[in-house]
JSON list of C-alpha atoms in Angstrom, two decimals:
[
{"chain": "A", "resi": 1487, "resn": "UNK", "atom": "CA", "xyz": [-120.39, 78.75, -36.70]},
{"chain": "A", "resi": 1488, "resn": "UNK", "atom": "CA", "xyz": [-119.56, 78.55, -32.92]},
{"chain": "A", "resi": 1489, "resn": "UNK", "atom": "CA", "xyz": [-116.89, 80.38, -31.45]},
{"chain": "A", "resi": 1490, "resn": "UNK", "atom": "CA", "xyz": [-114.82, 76.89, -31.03]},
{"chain": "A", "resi": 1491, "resn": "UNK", "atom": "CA", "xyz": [-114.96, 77.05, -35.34]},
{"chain": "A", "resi": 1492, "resn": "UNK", "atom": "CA", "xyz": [-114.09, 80.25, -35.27]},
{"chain": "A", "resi": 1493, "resn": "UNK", "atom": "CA", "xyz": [-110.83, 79.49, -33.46]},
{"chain": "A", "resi": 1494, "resn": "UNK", "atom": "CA", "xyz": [-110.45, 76.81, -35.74]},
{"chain": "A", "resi": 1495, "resn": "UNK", "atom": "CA", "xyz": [-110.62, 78.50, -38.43]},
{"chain": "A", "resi": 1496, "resn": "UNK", "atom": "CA", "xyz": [-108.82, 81.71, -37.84]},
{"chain": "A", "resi": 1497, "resn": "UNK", "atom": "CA", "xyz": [-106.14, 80.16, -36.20]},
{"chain": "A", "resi": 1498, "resn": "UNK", "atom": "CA", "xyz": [-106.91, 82.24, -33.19]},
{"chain": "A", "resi": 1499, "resn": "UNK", "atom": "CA", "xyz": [-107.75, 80.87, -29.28]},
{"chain": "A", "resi": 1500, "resn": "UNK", "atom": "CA", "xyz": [-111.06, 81.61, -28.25]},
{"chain": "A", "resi": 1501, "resn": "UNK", "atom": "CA", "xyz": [-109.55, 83.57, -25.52]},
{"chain": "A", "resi": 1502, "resn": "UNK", "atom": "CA", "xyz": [-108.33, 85.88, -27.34]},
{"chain": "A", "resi": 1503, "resn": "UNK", "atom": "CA", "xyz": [-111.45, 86.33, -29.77]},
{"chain": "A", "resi": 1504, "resn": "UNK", "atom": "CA", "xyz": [-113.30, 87.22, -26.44]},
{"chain": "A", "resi": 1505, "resn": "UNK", "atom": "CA", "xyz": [-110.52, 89.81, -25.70]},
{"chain": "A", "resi": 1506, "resn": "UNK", "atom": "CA", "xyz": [-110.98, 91.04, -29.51]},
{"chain": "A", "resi": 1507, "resn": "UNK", "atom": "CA", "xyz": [-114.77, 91.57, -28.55]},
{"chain": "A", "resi": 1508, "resn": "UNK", "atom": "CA", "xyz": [-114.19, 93.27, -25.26]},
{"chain": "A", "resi": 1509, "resn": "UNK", "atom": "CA", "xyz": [-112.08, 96.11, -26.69]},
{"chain": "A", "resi": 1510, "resn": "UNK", "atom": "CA", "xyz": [-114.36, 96.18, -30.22]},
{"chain": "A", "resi": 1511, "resn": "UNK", "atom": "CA", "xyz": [-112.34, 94.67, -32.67]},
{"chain": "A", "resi": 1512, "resn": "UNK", "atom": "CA", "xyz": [-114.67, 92.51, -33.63]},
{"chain": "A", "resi": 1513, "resn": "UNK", "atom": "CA", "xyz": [-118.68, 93.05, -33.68]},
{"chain": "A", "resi": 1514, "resn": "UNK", "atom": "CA", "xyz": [-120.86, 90.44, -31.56]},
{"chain": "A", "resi": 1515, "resn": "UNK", "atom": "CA", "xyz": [-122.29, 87.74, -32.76]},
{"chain": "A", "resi": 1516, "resn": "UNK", "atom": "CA", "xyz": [-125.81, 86.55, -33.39]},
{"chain": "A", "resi": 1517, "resn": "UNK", "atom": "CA", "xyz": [-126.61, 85.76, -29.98]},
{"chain": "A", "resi": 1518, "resn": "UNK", "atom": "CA", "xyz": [-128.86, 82.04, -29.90]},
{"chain": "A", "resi": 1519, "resn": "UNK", "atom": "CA", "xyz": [-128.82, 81.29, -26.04]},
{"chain": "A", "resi": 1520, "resn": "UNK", "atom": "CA", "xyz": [-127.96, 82.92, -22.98]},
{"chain": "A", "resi": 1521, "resn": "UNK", "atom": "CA", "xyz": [-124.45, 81.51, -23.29]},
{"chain": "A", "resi": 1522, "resn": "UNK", "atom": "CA", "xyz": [-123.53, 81.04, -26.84]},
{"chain": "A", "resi": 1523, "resn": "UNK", "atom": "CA", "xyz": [-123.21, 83.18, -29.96]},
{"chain": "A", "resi": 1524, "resn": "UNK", "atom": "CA", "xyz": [-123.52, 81.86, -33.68]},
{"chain": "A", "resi": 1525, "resn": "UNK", "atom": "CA", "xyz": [-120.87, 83.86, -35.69]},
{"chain": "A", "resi": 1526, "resn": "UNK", "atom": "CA", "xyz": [-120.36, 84.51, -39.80]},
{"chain": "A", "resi": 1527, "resn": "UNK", "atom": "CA", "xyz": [-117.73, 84.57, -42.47]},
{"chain": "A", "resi": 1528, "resn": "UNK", "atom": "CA", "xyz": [-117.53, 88.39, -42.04]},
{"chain": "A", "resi": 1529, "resn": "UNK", "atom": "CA", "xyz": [-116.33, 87.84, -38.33]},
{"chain": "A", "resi": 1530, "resn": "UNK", "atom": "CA", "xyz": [-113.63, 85.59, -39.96]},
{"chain": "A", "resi": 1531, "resn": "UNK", "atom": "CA", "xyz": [-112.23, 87.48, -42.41]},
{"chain": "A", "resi": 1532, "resn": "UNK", "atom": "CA", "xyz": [-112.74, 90.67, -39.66]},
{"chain": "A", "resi": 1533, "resn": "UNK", "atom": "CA", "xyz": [-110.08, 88.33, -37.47]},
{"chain": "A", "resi": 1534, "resn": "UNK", "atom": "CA", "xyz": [-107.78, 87.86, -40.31]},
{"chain": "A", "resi": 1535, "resn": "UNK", "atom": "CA", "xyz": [-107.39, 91.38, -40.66]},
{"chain": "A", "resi": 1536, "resn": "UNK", "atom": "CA", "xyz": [-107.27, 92.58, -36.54]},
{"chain": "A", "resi": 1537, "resn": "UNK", "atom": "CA", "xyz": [-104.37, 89.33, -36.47]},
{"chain": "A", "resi": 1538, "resn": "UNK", "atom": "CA", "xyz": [-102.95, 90.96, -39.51]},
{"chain": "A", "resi": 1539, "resn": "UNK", "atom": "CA", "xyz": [-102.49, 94.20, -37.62]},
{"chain": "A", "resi": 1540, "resn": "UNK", "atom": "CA", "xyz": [-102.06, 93.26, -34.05]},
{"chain": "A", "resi": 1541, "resn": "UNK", "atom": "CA", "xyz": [-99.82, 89.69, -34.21]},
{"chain": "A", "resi": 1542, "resn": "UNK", "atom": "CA", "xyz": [-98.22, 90.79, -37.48]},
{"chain": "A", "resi": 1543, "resn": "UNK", "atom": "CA", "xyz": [-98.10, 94.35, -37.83]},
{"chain": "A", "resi": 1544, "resn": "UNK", "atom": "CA", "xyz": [-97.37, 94.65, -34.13]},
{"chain": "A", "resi": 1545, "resn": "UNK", "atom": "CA", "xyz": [-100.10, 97.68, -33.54]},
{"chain": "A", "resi": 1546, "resn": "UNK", "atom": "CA", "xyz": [-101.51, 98.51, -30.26]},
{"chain": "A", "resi": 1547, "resn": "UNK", "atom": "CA", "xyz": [-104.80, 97.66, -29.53]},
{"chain": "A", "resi": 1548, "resn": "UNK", "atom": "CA", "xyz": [-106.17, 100.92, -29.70]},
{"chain": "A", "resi": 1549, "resn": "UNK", "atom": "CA", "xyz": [-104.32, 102.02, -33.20]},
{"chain": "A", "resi": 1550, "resn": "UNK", "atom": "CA", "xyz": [-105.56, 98.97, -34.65]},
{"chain": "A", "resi": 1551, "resn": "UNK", "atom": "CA", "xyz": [-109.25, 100.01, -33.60]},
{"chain": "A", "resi": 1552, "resn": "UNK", "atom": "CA", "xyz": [-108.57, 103.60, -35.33]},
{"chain": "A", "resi": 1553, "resn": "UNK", "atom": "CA", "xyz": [-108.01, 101.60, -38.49]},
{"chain": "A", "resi": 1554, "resn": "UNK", "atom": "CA", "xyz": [-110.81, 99.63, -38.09]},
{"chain": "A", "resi": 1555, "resn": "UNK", "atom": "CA", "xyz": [-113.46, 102.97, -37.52]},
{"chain": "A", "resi": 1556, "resn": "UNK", "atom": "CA", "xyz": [-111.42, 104.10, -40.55]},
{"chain": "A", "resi": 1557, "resn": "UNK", "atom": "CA", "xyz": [-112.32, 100.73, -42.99]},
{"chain": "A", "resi": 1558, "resn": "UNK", "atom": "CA", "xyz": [-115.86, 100.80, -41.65]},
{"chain": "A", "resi": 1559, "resn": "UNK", "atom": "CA", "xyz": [-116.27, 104.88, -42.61]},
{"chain": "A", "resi": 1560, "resn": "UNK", "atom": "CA", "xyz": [-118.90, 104.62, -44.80]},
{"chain": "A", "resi": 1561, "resn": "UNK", "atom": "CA", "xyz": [-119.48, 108.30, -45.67]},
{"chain": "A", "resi": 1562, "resn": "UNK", "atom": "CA", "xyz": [-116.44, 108.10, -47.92]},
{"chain": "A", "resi": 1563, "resn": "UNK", "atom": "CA", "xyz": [-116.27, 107.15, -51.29]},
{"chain": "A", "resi": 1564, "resn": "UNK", "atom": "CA", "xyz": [-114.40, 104.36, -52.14]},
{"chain": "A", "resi": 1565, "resn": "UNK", "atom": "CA", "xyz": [-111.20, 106.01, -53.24]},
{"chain": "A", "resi": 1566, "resn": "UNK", "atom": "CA", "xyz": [-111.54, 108.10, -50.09]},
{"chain": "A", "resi": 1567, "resn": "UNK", "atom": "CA", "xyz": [-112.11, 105.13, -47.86]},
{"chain": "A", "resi": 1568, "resn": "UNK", "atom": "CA", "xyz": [-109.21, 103.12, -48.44]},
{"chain": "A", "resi": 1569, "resn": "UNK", "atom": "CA", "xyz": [-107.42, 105.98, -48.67]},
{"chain": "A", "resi": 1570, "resn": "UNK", "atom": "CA", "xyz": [-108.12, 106.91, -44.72]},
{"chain": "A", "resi": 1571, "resn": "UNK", "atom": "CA", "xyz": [-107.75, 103.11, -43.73]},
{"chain": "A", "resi": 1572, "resn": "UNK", "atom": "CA", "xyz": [-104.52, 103.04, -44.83]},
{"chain": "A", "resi": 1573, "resn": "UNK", "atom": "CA", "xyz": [-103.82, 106.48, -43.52]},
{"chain": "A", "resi": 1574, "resn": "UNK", "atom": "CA", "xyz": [-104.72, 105.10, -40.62]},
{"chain": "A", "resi": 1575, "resn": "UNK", "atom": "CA", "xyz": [-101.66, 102.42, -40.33]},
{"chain": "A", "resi": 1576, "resn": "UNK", "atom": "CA", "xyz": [-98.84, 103.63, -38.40]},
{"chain": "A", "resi": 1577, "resn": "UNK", "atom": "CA", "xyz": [-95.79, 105.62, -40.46]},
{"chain": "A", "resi": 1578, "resn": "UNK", "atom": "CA", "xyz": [-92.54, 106.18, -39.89]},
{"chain": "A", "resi": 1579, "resn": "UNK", "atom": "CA", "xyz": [-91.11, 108.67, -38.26]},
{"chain": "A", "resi": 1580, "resn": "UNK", "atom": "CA", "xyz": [-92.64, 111.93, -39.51]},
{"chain": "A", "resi": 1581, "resn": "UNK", "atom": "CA", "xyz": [-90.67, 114.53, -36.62]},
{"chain": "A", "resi": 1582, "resn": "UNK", "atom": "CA", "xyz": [-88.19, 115.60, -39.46]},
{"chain": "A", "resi": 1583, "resn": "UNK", "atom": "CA", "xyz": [-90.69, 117.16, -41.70]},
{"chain": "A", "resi": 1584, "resn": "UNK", "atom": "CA", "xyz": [-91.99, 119.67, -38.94]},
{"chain": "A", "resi": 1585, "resn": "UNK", "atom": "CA", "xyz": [-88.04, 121.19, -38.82]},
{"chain": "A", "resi": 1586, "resn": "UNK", "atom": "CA", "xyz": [-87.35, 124.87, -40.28]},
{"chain": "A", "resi": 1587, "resn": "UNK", "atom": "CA", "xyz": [-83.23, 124.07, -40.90]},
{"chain": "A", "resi": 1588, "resn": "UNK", "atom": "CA", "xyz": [-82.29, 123.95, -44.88]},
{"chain": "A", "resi": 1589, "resn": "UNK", "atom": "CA", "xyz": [-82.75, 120.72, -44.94]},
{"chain": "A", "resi": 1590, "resn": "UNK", "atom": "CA", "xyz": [-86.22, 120.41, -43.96]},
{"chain": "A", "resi": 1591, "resn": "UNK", "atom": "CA", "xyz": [-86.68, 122.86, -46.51]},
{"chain": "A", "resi": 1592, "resn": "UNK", "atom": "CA", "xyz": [-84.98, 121.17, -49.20]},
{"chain": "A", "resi": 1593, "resn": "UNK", "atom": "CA", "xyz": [-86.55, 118.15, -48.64]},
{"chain": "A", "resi": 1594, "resn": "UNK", "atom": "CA", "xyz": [-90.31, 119.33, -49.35]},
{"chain": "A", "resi": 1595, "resn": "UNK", "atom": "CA", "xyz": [-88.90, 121.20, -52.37]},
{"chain": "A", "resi": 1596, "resn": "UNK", "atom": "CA", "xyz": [-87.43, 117.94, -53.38]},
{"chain": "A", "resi": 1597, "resn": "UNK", "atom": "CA", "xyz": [-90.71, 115.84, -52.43]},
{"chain": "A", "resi": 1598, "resn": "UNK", "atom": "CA", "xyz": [-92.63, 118.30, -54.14]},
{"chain": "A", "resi": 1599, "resn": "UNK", "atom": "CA", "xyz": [-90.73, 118.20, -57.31]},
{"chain": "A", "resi": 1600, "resn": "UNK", "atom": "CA", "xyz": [-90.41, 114.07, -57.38]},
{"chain": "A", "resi": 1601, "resn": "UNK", "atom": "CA", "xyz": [-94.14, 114.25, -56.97]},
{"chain": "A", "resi": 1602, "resn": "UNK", "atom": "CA", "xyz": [-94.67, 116.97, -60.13]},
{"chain": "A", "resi": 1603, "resn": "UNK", "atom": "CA", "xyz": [-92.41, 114.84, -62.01]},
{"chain": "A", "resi": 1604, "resn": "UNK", "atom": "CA", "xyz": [-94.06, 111.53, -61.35]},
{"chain": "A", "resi": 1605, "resn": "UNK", "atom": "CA", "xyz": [-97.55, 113.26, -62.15]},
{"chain": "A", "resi": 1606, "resn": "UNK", "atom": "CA", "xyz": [-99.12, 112.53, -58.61]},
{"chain": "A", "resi": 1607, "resn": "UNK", "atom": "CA", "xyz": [-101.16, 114.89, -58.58]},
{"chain": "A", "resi": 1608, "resn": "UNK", "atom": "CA", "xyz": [-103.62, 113.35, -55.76]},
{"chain": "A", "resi": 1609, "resn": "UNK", "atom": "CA", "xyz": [-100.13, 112.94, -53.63]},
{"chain": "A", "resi": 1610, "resn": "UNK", "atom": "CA", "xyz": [-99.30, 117.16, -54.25]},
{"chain": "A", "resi": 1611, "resn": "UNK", "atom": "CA", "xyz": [-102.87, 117.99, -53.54]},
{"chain": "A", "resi": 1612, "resn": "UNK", "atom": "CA", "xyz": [-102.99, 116.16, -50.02]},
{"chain": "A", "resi": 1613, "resn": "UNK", "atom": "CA", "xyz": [-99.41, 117.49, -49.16]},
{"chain": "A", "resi": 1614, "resn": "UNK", "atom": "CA", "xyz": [-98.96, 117.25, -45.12]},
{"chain": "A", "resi": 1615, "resn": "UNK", "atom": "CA", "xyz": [-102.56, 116.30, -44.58]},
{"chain": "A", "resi": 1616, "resn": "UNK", "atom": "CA", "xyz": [-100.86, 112.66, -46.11]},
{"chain": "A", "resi": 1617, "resn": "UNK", "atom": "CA", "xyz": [-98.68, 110.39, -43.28]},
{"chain": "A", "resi": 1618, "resn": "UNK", "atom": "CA", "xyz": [-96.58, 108.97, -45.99]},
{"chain": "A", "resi": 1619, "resn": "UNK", "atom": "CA", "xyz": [-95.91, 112.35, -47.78]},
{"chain": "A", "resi": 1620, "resn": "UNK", "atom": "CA", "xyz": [-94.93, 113.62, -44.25]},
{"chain": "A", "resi": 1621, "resn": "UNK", "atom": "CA", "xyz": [-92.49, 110.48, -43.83]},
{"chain": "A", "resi": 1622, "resn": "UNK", "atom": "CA", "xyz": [-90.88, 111.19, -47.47]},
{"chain": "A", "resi": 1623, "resn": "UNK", "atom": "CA", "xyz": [-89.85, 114.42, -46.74]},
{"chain": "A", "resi": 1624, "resn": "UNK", "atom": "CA", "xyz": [-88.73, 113.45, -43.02]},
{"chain": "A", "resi": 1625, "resn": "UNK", "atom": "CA", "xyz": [-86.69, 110.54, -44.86]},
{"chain": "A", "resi": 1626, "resn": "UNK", "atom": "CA", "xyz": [-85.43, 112.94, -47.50]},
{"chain": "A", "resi": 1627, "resn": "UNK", "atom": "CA", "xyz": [-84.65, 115.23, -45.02]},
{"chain": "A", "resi": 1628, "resn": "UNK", "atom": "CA", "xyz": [-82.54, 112.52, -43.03]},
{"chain": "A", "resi": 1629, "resn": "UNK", "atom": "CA", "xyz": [-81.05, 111.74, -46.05]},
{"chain": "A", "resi": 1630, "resn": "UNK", "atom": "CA", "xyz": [-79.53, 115.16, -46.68]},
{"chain": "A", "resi": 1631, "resn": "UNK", "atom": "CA", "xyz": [-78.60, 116.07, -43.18]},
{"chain": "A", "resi": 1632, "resn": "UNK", "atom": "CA", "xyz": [-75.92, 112.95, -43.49]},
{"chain": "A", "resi": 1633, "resn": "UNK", "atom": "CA", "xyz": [-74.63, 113.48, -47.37]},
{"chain": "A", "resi": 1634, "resn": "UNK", "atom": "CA", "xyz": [-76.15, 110.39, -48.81]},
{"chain": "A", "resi": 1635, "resn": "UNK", "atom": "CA", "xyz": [-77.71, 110.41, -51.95]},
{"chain": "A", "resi": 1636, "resn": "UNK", "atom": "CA", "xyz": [-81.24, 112.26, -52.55]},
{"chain": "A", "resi": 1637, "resn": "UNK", "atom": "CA", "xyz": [-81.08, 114.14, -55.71]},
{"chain": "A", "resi": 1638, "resn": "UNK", "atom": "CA", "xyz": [-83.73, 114.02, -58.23]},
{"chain": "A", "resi": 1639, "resn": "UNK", "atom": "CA", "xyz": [-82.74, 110.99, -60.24]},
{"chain": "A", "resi": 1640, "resn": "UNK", "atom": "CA", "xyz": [-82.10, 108.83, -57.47]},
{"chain": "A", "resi": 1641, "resn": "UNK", "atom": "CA", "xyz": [-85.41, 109.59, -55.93]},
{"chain": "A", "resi": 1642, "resn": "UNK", "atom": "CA", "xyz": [-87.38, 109.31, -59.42]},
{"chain": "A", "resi": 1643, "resn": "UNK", "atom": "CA", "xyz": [-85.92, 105.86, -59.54]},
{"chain": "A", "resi": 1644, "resn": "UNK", "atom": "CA", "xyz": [-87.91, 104.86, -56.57]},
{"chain": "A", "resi": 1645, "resn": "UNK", "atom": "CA", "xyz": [-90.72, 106.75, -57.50]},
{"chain": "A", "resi": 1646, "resn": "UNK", "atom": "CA", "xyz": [-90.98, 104.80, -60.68]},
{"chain": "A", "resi": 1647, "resn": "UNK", "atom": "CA", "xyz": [-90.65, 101.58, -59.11]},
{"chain": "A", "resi": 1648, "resn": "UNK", "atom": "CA", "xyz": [-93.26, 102.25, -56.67]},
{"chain": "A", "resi": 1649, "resn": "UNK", "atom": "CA", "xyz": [-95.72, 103.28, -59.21]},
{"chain": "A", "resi": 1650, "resn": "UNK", "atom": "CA", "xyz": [-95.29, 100.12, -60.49]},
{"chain": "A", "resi": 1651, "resn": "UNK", "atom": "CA", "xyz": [-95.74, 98.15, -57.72]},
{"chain": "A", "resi": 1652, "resn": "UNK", "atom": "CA", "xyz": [-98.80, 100.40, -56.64]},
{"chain": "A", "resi": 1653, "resn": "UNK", "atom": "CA", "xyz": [-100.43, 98.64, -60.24]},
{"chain": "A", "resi": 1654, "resn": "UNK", "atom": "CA", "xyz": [-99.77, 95.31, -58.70]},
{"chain": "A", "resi": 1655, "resn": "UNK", "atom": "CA", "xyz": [-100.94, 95.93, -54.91]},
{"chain": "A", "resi": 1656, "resn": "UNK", "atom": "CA", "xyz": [-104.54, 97.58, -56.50]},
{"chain": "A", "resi": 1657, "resn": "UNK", "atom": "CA", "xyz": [-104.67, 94.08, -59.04]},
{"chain": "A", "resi": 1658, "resn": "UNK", "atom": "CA", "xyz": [-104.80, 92.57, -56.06]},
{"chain": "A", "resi": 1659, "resn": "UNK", "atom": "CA", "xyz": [-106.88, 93.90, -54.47]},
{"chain": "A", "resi": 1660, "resn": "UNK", "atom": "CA", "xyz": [-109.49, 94.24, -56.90]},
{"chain": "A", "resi": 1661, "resn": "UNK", "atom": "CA", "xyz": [-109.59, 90.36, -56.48]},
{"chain": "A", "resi": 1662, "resn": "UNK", "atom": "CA", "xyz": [-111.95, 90.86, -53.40]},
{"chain": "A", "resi": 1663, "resn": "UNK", "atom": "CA", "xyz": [-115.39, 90.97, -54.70]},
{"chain": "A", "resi": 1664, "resn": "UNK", "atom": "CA", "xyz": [-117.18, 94.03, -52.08]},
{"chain": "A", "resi": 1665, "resn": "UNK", "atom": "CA", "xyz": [-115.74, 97.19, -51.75]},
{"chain": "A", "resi": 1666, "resn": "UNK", "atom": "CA", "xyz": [-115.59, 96.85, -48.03]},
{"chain": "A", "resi": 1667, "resn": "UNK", "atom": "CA", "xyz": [-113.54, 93.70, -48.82]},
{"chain": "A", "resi": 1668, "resn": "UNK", "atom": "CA", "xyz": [-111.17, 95.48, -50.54]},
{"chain": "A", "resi": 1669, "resn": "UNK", "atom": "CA", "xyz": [-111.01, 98.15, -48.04]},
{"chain": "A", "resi": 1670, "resn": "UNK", "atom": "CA", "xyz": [-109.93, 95.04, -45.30]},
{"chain": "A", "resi": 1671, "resn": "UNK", "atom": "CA", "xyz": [-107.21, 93.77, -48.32]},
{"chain": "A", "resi": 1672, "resn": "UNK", "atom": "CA", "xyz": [-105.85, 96.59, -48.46]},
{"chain": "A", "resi": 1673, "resn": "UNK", "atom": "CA", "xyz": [-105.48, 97.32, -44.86]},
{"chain": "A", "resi": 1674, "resn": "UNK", "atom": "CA", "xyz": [-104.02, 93.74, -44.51]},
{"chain": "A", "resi": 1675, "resn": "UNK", "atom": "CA", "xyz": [-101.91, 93.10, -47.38]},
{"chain": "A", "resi": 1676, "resn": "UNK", "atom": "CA", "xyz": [-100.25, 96.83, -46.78]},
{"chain": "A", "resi": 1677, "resn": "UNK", "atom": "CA", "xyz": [-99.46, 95.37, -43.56]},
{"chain": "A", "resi": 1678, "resn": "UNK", "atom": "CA", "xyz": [-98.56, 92.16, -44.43]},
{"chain": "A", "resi": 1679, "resn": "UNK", "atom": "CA", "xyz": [-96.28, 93.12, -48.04]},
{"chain": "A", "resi": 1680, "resn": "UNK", "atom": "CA", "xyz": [-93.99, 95.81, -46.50]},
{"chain": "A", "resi": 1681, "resn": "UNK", "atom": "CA", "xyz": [-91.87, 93.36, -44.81]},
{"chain": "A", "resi": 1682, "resn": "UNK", "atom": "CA", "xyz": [-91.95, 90.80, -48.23]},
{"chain": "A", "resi": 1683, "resn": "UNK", "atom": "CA", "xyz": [-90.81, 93.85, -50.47]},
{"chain": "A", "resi": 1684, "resn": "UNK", "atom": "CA", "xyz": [-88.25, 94.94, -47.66]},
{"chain": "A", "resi": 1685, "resn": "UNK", "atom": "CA", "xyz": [-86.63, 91.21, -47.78]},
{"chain": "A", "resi": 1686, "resn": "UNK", "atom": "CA", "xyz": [-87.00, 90.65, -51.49]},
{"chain": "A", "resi": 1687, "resn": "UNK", "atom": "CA", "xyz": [-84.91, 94.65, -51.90]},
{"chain": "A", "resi": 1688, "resn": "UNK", "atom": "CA", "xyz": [-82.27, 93.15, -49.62]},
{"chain": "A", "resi": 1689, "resn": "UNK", "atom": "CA", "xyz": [-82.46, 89.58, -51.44]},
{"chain": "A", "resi": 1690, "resn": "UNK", "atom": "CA", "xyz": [-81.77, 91.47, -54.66]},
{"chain": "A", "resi": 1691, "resn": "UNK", "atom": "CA", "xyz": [-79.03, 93.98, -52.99]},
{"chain": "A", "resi": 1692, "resn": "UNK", "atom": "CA", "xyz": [-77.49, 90.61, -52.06]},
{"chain": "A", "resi": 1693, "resn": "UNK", "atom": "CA", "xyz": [-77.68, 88.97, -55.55]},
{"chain": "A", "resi": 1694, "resn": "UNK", "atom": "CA", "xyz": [-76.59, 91.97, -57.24]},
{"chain": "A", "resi": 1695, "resn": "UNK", "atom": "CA", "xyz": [-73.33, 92.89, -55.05]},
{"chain": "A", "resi": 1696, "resn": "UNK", "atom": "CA", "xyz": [-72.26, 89.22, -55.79]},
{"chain": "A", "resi": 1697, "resn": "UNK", "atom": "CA", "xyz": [-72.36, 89.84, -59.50]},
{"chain": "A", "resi": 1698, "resn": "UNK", "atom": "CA", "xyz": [-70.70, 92.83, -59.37]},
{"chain": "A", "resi": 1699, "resn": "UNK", "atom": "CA", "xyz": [-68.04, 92.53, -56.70]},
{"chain": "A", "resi": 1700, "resn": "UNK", "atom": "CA", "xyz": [-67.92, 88.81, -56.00]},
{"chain": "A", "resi": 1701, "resn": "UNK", "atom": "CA", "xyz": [-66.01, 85.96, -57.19]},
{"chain": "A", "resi": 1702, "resn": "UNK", "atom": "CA", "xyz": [-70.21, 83.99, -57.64]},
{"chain": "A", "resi": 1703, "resn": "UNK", "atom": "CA", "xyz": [-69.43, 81.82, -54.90]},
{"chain": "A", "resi": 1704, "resn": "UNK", "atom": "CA", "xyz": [-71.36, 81.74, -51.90]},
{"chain": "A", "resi": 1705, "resn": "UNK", "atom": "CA", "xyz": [-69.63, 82.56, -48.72]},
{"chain": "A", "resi": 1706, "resn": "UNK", "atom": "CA", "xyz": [-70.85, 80.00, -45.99]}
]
């Protein structure tokens, strides 16, 4: 296809497809004339994912191109690859972890334990190599310093929940036929999920406060 299909089809202006080939984000295509390129369904579904990260996930240019060297690794094995593309993907805050207060303390003691408990063993063995275990025990941390709840039970409840929903994300993935087309679904729909489970947890905080403290009205 021609880069005016392209467009078409991604849903993206050739402008900024030439700006996604300028800074690498997407691999040149197979050049016919002097002026024109012929391009593929890999360059497609390679600008679903870069508008996945950069229009929806809101990345800068150049973390989005960390991801990309990470997804296109190929010394990895799978498990390992779409382990370090997702890596990859920006975290939250992680600054709490590094402290050396009780807290800080308390919080890996805590993060290891929920970890033991769940039977993560992949998650223990990485430790503070891992982004997200690094933003657990920064978030657990937080947690403590202000006297909300973070013992055990309330944290195994998440834990739980999460290792169910880590069935459902890998389901789906497994829908993509290659495994570098996994590796890009899972780079994407990581991006693109978070913000439907963070609206459907506040959707069902909603629902269940109005069974158990309203009157089942809706206030307008």
């Amino acid at each position: 296809m021609r880069m005016a299909e392209l467009s078409d089809r991604s849903g993206i202006t050739t402008a900024t497809i030439k700006y996604y080939l300028r800074e690498g984000l997407l691999r040149p295509g197979r050049r016919i004339s002097a002026t024109q390129a012929e391009y593929d369904e890999d360059h497609l579904r390679r600008l679903r994912l870069v508008r996945a990260l950069i229009q929806v996930g809101r990345m800068p240019v150049a973390t989005a191109r960390e991801v990309l060297v990470a997804v296109e690794d190929e010394s990895l094995d799978h498990h390992m690859r779409l382990g370090a593309a997702v890596w990859a993907l920006p975290q939250g805050s992680t600054d709490a972890a590094d402290g050396q207060d009780e807290a800080a303390r308390t919080a890996r003691r805590r993060a290891d334990a929920l970890l033991e408990e769940l039977g993560w063993t992949m998650a223990r063995q990485d430790g503070d190599r891992s982004p997200a275990y690094r933003t657990l025990v920064a978030a657990i941390a937080g947690l403590s310093r202000t006297g909300y709840p973070c013992d055990q039970g309330d944290l195994l409840a998440y834990g739980r929940l999460a290792g169910e929903l880590a069935v459902t994300d890998l389901d789906m993935i497994e829908r993509y036929g290659t495994a570098y087309e996994q590796i890009e679904a899972a780079v994407a729909l990581t991006v693109l999920y978070e913000p439907v489970l963070l609206s459907l947890r506040r959707l069902a905080e909603a629902e269940e406060s109005n069974r158990r403290f309203g009157d089942g009205g809706c206030d307008v």
